[in-house]
PDB file of C-alpha atoms in Angstrom:
ATOM      1  CA  SER A   1     -64.254 151.514 141.636  1.00 69.00           C
ATOM      2  CA  ALA A   2     -61.960 153.754 139.673  1.00 76.00           C
ATOM      3  CA  VAL A   3     -62.359 155.427 136.279  1.00 85.00           C
ATOM      4  CA  ILE A   4     -58.712 156.003 134.292  1.00 91.00           C
ATOM      5  CA  SER A   5     -58.603 158.524 131.868  1.00 93.00           C
ATOM      6  CA  GLN A   6     -55.328 158.837 129.877  1.00 95.00           C
ATOM      7  CA  LYS A   7     -54.971 161.352 126.759  1.00 95.00           C
ATOM      8  CA  PRO A   8     -53.457 161.221 124.109  1.00 96.00           C
ATOM      9  CA  SER A   9     -54.991 157.753 123.621  1.00 94.00           C
ATOM     10  CA  ARG A  10     -52.335 157.934 120.658  1.00 95.00           C
ATOM     11  CA  ASP A  11     -49.611 159.677 118.922  1.00 96.00           C
ATOM     12  CA  ILE A  12     -47.016 159.767 115.870  1.00 96.00           C
ATOM     13  CA  CYS A  13     -44.204 161.277 117.231  1.00 95.00           C
ATOM     14  CA  GLN A  14     -40.920 162.514 115.472  1.00 96.00           C
ATOM     15  CA  ARG A  15     -37.361 161.259 116.916  1.00 97.00           C
ATOM     16  CA  GLY A  16     -35.945 163.806 119.243  1.00 97.00           C
ATOM     17  CA  THR A  17     -39.260 165.273 120.284  1.00 97.00           C
ATOM     18  CA  SER A  18     -41.133 164.799 123.495  1.00 97.00           C
ATOM     19  CA  LEU A  19     -44.370 163.445 124.671  1.00 97.00           C
ATOM     20  CA  THR A  20     -46.312 163.998 128.123  1.00 98.00           C
ATOM     21  CA  ILE A  21     -48.841 161.462 128.719  1.00 98.00           C
ATOM     22  CA  GLN A  22     -51.612 162.620 131.269  1.00 98.00           C
ATOM     23  CA  CYS A  23     -53.797 160.689 133.440  1.00 96.00           C
ATOM     24  CA  GLN A  24     -56.810 161.361 135.518  1.00 95.00           C
ATOM     25  CA  VAL A  25     -58.637 159.232 138.324  1.00 90.00           C
ATOM     26  CA  ASP A  26     -62.210 159.957 138.781  1.00 83.00           C
ATOM     27  CA  SER A  27     -61.615 158.963 142.681  1.00 80.00           C
ATOM     28  CA  GLN A  28     -58.875 159.035 145.143  1.00 74.00           C
ATOM     29  CA  VAL A  29     -56.260 156.531 145.166  1.00 80.00           C
ATOM     30  CA  THR A  30     -53.514 155.963 147.294  1.00 81.00           C
ATOM     31  CA  MET A  31     -51.091 154.289 144.488  1.00 85.00           C
ATOM     32  CA  MET A  32     -50.710 155.436 140.846  1.00 91.00           C
ATOM     33  CA  PHE A  33     -48.137 153.344 138.384  1.00 92.00           C
ATOM     34  CA  TRP A  34     -46.878 154.225 134.897  1.00 96.00           C
ATOM     35  CA  TYR A  35     -46.398 151.080 132.763  1.00 95.00           C
ATOM     36  CA  ARG A  36     -45.152 150.057 129.369  1.00 95.00           C
ATOM     37  CA  GLN A  37     -46.360 147.457 127.020  1.00 92.00           C
ATOM     38  CA  GLN A  38     -44.655 146.177 123.946  1.00 87.00           C
ATOM     39  CA  PRO A  39     -46.855 144.496 121.580  1.00 79.00           C
ATOM     40  CA  GLY A  40     -47.525 140.807 122.576  1.00 76.00           C
ATOM     41  CA  GLN A  41     -45.879 141.409 125.646  1.00 81.00           C
ATOM     42  CA  SER A  42     -46.910 141.413 129.223  1.00 81.00           C
ATOM     43  CA  LEU A  43     -46.677 145.021 131.461  1.00 88.00           C
ATOM     44  CA  THR A  44     -43.384 146.264 132.791  1.00 91.00           C
ATOM     45  CA  LEU A  45     -43.430 148.694 135.529  1.00 91.00           C
ATOM     46  CA  ILE A  46     -41.848 152.270 134.796  1.00 94.00           C
ATOM     47  CA  ALA A  47     -42.105 153.660 137.940  1.00 94.00           C
ATOM     48  CA  THR A  48     -44.427 154.511 141.090  1.00 91.00           C
ATOM     49  CA  ALA A  49     -45.914 157.886 140.871  1.00 93.00           C
ATOM     50  CA  ASN A  50     -45.576 159.282 144.299  1.00 89.00           C
ATOM     51  CA  GLN A  51     -47.923 162.424 145.092  1.00 90.00           C
ATOM     52  CA  GLY A  52     -45.720 165.928 145.914  1.00 86.00           C
ATOM     53  CA  SER A  53     -42.439 164.063 145.033  1.00 87.00           C
ATOM     54  CA  GLU A  54     -39.974 162.213 142.914  1.00 90.00           C
ATOM     55  CA  ALA A  55     -41.244 159.245 141.646  1.00 93.00           C
ATOM     56  CA  THR A  56     -39.459 155.566 142.193  1.00 90.00           C
ATOM     57  CA  TYR A  57     -38.276 154.313 139.443  1.00 93.00           C
ATOM     58  CA  GLU A  58     -37.690 150.512 138.396  1.00 90.00           C
ATOM     59  CA  SER A  59     -34.129 149.214 137.270  1.00 88.00           C
ATOM     60  CA  GLY A  60     -33.594 150.627 133.953  1.00 92.00           C
ATOM     61  CA  PHE A  61     -35.939 153.524 133.645  1.00 95.00           C
ATOM     62  CA  VAL A  62     -34.376 156.848 134.597  1.00 95.00           C
ATOM     63  CA  ILE A  63     -36.018 160.416 135.740  1.00 96.00           C
ATOM     64  CA  ASP A  64     -34.321 162.255 132.853  1.00 97.00           C
ATOM     65  CA  LYS A  65     -35.869 160.110 130.051  1.00 97.00           C
ATOM     66  CA  PHE A  66     -39.152 159.493 131.948  1.00 97.00           C
ATOM     67  CA  PRO A  67     -40.162 162.398 133.870  1.00 97.00           C
ATOM     68  CA  ILE A  68     -43.428 161.916 136.253  1.00 97.00           C
ATOM     69  CA  SER A  69     -44.887 164.429 137.844  1.00 96.00           C
ATOM     70  CA  ARG A  70     -48.430 163.463 140.631  1.00 95.00           C
ATOM     71  CA  PRO A  71     -49.410 167.233 142.123  1.00 94.00           C
ATOM     72  CA  ASN A  72     -52.163 165.510 143.703  1.00 92.00           C
ATOM     73  CA  LEU A  73     -53.996 161.968 144.132  1.00 89.00           C
ATOM     74  CA  THR A  74     -56.142 162.177 141.218  1.00 91.00           C
ATOM     75  CA  PHE A  75     -53.602 163.502 138.513  1.00 94.00           C
ATOM     76  CA  SER A  76     -50.300 162.265 137.054  1.00 96.00           C
ATOM     77  CA  THR A  77     -48.291 162.743 134.113  1.00 97.00           C
ATOM     78  CA  LEU A  78     -45.762 160.717 132.364  1.00 98.00           C
ATOM     79  CA  THR A  79     -43.145 162.497 129.612  1.00 98.00           C
ATOM     80  CA  VAL A  80     -41.160 160.296 127.456  1.00 98.00           C
ATOM     81  CA  SER A  81     -38.277 162.437 126.654  1.00 97.00           C
ATOM     82  CA  ASN A  82     -36.013 162.457 123.379  1.00 97.00           C
ATOM     83  CA  MET A  83     -37.748 159.776 121.735  1.00 97.00           C
ATOM     84  CA  SER A  84     -36.533 157.130 119.440  1.00 96.00           C
ATOM     85  CA  PRO A  85     -38.336 154.397 117.911  1.00 95.00           C
ATOM     86  CA  GLU A  86     -37.303 151.862 120.586  1.00 94.00           C
ATOM     87  CA  ASP A  87     -39.756 153.898 122.652  1.00 96.00           C
ATOM     88  CA  SER A  88     -42.721 153.077 120.370  1.00 95.00           C
ATOM     89  CA  SER A  89     -45.247 151.189 122.943  1.00 95.00           C
ATOM     90  CA  ILE A  90     -48.355 151.484 124.535  1.00 95.00           C
ATOM     91  CA  TYR A  91     -47.873 153.341 128.035  1.00 97.00           C
ATOM     92  CA  LEU A  92     -50.677 152.534 130.667  1.00 96.00           C
ATOM     93  CA  CYS A  93     -51.554 154.399 133.973  1.00 96.00           C
ATOM     94  CA  SER A  94     -52.874 152.705 136.710  1.00 92.00           C
ATOM     95  CA  GLY A  95     -54.319 153.303 140.189  1.00 90.00           C
ATOM     96  CA  GLY A  96     -55.633 151.616 142.957  1.00 84.00           C
ATOM     97  CA  ALA A  97     -56.202 151.894 147.007  1.00 73.00           C
ATOM     98  CA  ALA A  98     -53.390 150.400 149.272  1.00 62.00           C
ATOM     99  CA  LEU A  99     -55.900 148.137 150.867  1.00 62.00           C
ATOM    100  CA  SER A 100     -58.161 147.213 148.101  1.00 64.00           C
ATOM    101  CA  GLY A 101     -57.506 144.096 145.963  1.00 63.00           C
ATOM    102  CA  GLU A 102     -57.954 145.636 142.674  1.00 78.00           C
ATOM    103  CA  LEU A 103     -55.793 147.878 140.682  1.00 83.00           C
ATOM    104  CA  PHE A 104     -57.677 150.181 137.529  1.00 88.00           C
ATOM    105  CA  PHE A 105     -56.101 150.899 134.438  1.00 91.00           C
ATOM    106  CA  GLY A 106     -56.537 153.539 131.735  1.00 91.00           C
ATOM    107  CA  GLU A 107     -57.130 152.948 128.376  1.00 90.00           C
ATOM    108  CA  GLY A 108     -53.191 153.112 127.449  1.00 93.00           C
ATOM    109  CA  SER A 109     -51.372 155.760 125.189  1.00 96.00           C
ATOM    110  CA  ARG A 110     -50.109 154.040 122.184  1.00 95.00           C
ATOM    111  CA  LEU A 111     -46.802 155.751 121.036  1.00 96.00           C
ATOM    112  CA  THR A 112     -45.444 155.367 117.468  1.00 96.00           C
ATOM    113  CA  VAL A 113     -41.954 156.874 116.937  1.00 96.00           C
ATOM    114  CA  LEU A 114     -40.932 157.494 113.545  1.00 94.00           C
TER     115      LEU A 114
ATOM    116  CA  GLY B   1     -35.161 137.333 143.216  1.00 70.00           C
ATOM    117  CA  GLN B   2     -38.448 137.946 141.844  1.00 79.00           C
ATOM    118  CA  ASN B   3     -40.057 135.218 139.372  1.00 88.00           C
ATOM    119  CA  ILE B   4     -43.464 134.703 137.949  1.00 94.00           C
ATOM    120  CA  ASP B   5     -44.307 131.907 135.337  1.00 95.00           C
ATOM    121  CA  GLN B   6     -47.529 131.135 133.525  1.00 96.00           C
ATOM    122  CA  PRO B   7     -47.467 129.076 130.023  1.00 96.00           C
ATOM    123  CA  THR B   8     -47.097 131.369 127.318  1.00 94.00           C
ATOM    124  CA  GLU B   9     -50.291 129.936 125.216  1.00 96.00           C
ATOM    125  CA  MET B  10     -53.460 127.796 125.544  1.00 98.00           C
ATOM    126  CA  THR B  11     -55.909 126.162 123.397  1.00 97.00           C
ATOM    127  CA  ALA B  12     -59.177 125.256 124.202  1.00 97.00           C
ATOM    128  CA  THR B  13     -62.725 124.806 122.850  1.00 97.00           C
ATOM    129  CA  GLU B  14     -66.017 126.680 123.247  1.00 97.00           C
ATOM    130  CA  GLY B  15     -68.055 125.273 126.225  1.00 97.00           C
ATOM    131  CA  ALA B  16     -64.907 123.374 127.651  1.00 97.00           C
ATOM    132  CA  ILE B  17     -63.170 123.961 131.011  1.00 98.00           C
ATOM    133  CA  VAL B  18     -59.499 125.338 130.833  1.00 98.00           C
ATOM    134  CA  GLN B  19     -56.939 125.998 134.118  1.00 98.00           C
ATOM    135  CA  ILE B  20     -54.468 128.183 133.813  1.00 98.00           C
ATOM    136  CA  ASN B  21     -51.714 127.826 136.189  1.00 98.00           C
ATOM    137  CA  CYS B  22     -49.265 130.411 137.909  1.00 98.00           C
ATOM    138  CA  THR B  23     -46.506 129.836 140.175  1.00 97.00           C
ATOM    139  CA  TYR B  24     -44.276 132.551 142.097  1.00 96.00           C
ATOM    140  CA  GLN B  25     -41.108 133.358 143.877  1.00 93.00           C
ATOM    141  CA  THR B  26     -41.214 136.560 145.501  1.00 88.00           C
ATOM    142  CA  SER B  27     -40.045 138.423 148.310  1.00 84.00           C
ATOM    143  CA  GLY B  28     -43.201 139.112 150.032  1.00 86.00           C
ATOM    144  CA  PHE B  29     -46.590 138.423 149.400  1.00 90.00           C
ATOM    145  CA  ASN B  30     -49.864 140.282 149.956  1.00 87.00           C
ATOM    146  CA  GLY B  31     -51.974 138.692 147.382  1.00 91.00           C
ATOM    147  CA  LEU B  32     -52.332 137.612 143.987  1.00 94.00           C
ATOM    148  CA  PHE B  33     -54.068 138.581 140.867  1.00 94.00           C
ATOM    149  CA  TRP B  34     -55.618 137.677 137.907  1.00 95.00           C
ATOM    150  CA  TYR B  35     -56.392 140.267 134.783  1.00 94.00           C
ATOM    151  CA  GLN B  36     -57.411 139.722 131.624  1.00 95.00           C
ATOM    152  CA  GLN B  37     -56.544 141.545 128.847  1.00 93.00           C
ATOM    153  CA  HIS B  38     -58.107 141.856 125.038  1.00 93.00           C
ATOM    154  CA  ALA B  39     -55.841 142.227 122.354  1.00 88.00           C
ATOM    155  CA  GLY B  40     -55.376 146.148 121.906  1.00 83.00           C
ATOM    156  CA  GLU B  41     -57.428 147.106 125.431  1.00 87.00           C
ATOM    157  CA  ALA B  42     -56.265 147.652 129.163  1.00 88.00           C
ATOM    158  CA  PRO B  43     -56.146 144.745 131.446  1.00 91.00           C
ATOM    159  CA  THR B  44     -59.373 144.474 133.442  1.00 91.00           C
ATOM    160  CA  PHE B  45     -59.570 143.247 136.967  1.00 89.00           C
ATOM    161  CA  LEU B  46     -60.612 139.132 137.407  1.00 93.00           C
ATOM    162  CA  SER B  47     -59.744 137.950 141.013  1.00 92.00           C
ATOM    163  CA  TYR B  48     -57.827 138.722 143.838  1.00 90.00           C
ATOM    164  CA  ASN B  49     -56.738 135.940 146.773  1.00 93.00           C
ATOM    165  CA  VAL B  50     -55.110 136.742 149.667  1.00 91.00           C
ATOM    166  CA  LEU B  51     -56.022 133.403 151.573  1.00 93.00           C
ATOM    167  CA  ASP B  52     -55.520 130.162 150.676  1.00 96.00           C
ATOM    168  CA  GLY B  53     -58.406 128.405 149.005  1.00 97.00           C
ATOM    169  CA  LEU B  54     -60.853 128.873 146.171  1.00 96.00           C
ATOM    170  CA  GLU B  55     -62.553 131.935 145.110  1.00 93.00           C
ATOM    171  CA  GLU B  56     -65.609 131.593 142.495  1.00 94.00           C
ATOM    172  CA  LYS B  57     -67.124 134.174 140.466  1.00 90.00           C
ATOM    173  CA  GLY B  58     -69.587 133.385 137.609  1.00 94.00           C
ATOM    174  CA  ARG B  59     -67.592 130.830 135.200  1.00 96.00           C
ATOM    175  CA  PHE B  60     -64.045 132.254 136.324  1.00 97.00           C
ATOM    176  CA  SER B  61     -62.722 130.814 139.798  1.00 97.00           C
ATOM    177  CA  SER B  62     -59.259 131.163 141.058  1.00 97.00           C
ATOM    178  CA  PHE B  63     -57.455 129.212 143.668  1.00 98.00           C
ATOM    179  CA  LEU B  64     -54.461 130.010 145.781  1.00 98.00           C
ATOM    180  CA  SER B  65     -51.756 127.795 147.905  1.00 97.00           C
ATOM    181  CA  ARG B  66     -49.418 129.933 149.310  1.00 96.00           C
ATOM    182  CA  SER B  67     -46.872 127.489 150.538  1.00 95.00           C
ATOM    183  CA  LYS B  68     -46.507 126.145 147.236  1.00 96.00           C
ATOM    184  CA  GLY B  69     -46.420 129.498 145.488  1.00 96.00           C
ATOM    185  CA  TYR B  70     -48.967 128.722 143.002  1.00 97.00           C
ATOM    186  CA  SER B  71     -52.496 129.537 141.682  1.00 98.00           C
ATOM    187  CA  TYR B  72     -54.562 128.591 139.168  1.00 98.00           C
ATOM    188  CA  LEU B  73     -57.426 130.498 137.375  1.00 98.00           C
ATOM    189  CA  LEU B  74     -60.273 128.295 136.304  1.00 98.00           C
ATOM    190  CA  LEU B  75     -62.291 129.283 133.288  1.00 98.00           C
ATOM    191  CA  LYS B  76     -65.617 127.272 132.831  1.00 97.00           C
ATOM    192  CA  GLU B  77     -68.324 127.269 129.947  1.00 97.00           C
ATOM    193  CA  LEU B  78     -65.950 128.684 127.418  1.00 98.00           C
ATOM    194  CA  GLN B  79     -66.898 131.350 125.428  1.00 97.00           C
ATOM    195  CA  MET B  80     -65.403 133.028 122.206  1.00 97.00           C
ATOM    196  CA  LYS B  81     -64.865 136.086 123.818  1.00 96.00           C
ATOM    197  CA  ASP B  82     -62.637 134.398 126.462  1.00 97.00           C
ATOM    198  CA  SER B  83     -59.878 134.441 124.070  1.00 97.00           C
ATOM    199  CA  ALA B  84     -57.594 136.962 125.515  1.00 96.00           C
ATOM    200  CA  SER B  85     -54.163 137.056 127.551  1.00 95.00           C
ATOM    201  CA  TYR B  86     -54.766 136.104 131.147  1.00 97.00           C
ATOM    202  CA  LEU B  87     -52.124 137.816 133.461  1.00 95.00           C
ATOM    203  CA  CYS B  88     -50.981 136.744 136.870  1.00 95.00           C
ATOM    204  CA  ALA B  89     -49.766 139.328 139.579  1.00 93.00           C
ATOM    205  CA  VAL B  90     -48.511 139.230 142.855  1.00 93.00           C
ATOM    206  CA  ARG B  91     -48.644 141.977 145.341  1.00 88.00           C
ATOM    207  CA  ASP B  92     -45.752 143.051 147.743  1.00 81.00           C
ATOM    208  CA  LEU B  93     -46.450 145.662 150.610  1.00 74.00           C
ATOM    209  CA  PHE B  94     -44.099 148.027 151.656  1.00 70.00           C
ATOM    210  CA  GLY B  95     -44.911 150.013 154.662  1.00 65.00           C
ATOM    211  CA  ASP B  96     -48.281 150.631 155.757  1.00 62.00           C
ATOM    212  CA  SER B  97     -49.907 152.095 152.248  1.00 61.00           C
ATOM    213  CA  ASN B  98     -47.356 151.173 149.449  1.00 71.00           C
ATOM    214  CA  TYR B  99     -47.130 148.251 147.117  1.00 75.00           C
ATOM    215  CA  GLN B 100     -45.682 146.985 144.197  1.00 79.00           C
ATOM    216  CA  LEU B 101     -47.483 144.433 141.642  1.00 84.00           C
ATOM    217  CA  ILE B 102     -44.753 141.663 140.130  1.00 87.00           C
ATOM    218  CA  TRP B 103     -46.418 140.454 136.992  1.00 90.00           C
ATOM    219  CA  GLY B 104     -46.201 137.385 134.992  1.00 92.00           C
ATOM    220  CA  ALA B 105     -45.692 137.468 131.257  1.00 91.00           C
ATOM    221  CA  GLY B 106     -49.161 136.368 130.687  1.00 93.00           C
ATOM    222  CA  THR B 107     -51.204 133.439 129.089  1.00 96.00           C
ATOM    223  CA  LYS B 108     -52.616 133.984 126.056  1.00 96.00           C
ATOM    224  CA  LEU B 109     -55.481 131.761 125.682  1.00 97.00           C
ATOM    225  CA  ILE B 110     -57.101 130.887 121.962  1.00 97.00           C
ATOM    226  CA  ILE B 111     -60.641 129.422 122.058  1.00 97.00           C
ATOM    227  CA  LYS B 112     -61.665 127.385 119.068  1.00 96.00           C
ATOM    228  CA  PRO B 113     -65.764 126.731 117.930  1.00 94.00           C
TER     229      PRO B 113
END
């Protein structure tokens, strides 16, 4: 199994600012993903974090708004840029190995944008 | 297109049995997952099916029929702590080691005494 740590766990941010969320995995995983979850809703995939190269973004998400880094197998960051109240959400980091059946999640980062 | 359907909400009684269904239409298939998510917490893994049939794990069982694009999660001897959202997700492989999970919207299960 893998333990995934995220920080910050929560933050209150001002409109127009940017915030970087860090994700650390305690063991090597092949895949790392960033999700967003609005209250009461299911998970929305933002992007797949690729080691040493640009992330692969889902439709509706762009690098300028959500820059992602993954310098090694066990660490990734997601930045929410130029935040607006619509960006208020829970952001979840997840990771898993390609051939195993399980995807592990961090505890999430709850962002509130005023 | 990619589509996963599951009921939005279900209600059951403590001690009873409940079955949560999931149907899927995806371009590829390499396994179906069930996750449990309590309010305000991250999802946690419950089960993984890649072959047809029933996988049993304690009070929880998961069934898969690939030909029908159908799965269900069966919860027995329901406890109040089972009140949570249950997420169905299908994995699609790309290349040798890349994959993507396609998620259903989740089923909110309410357990009543």
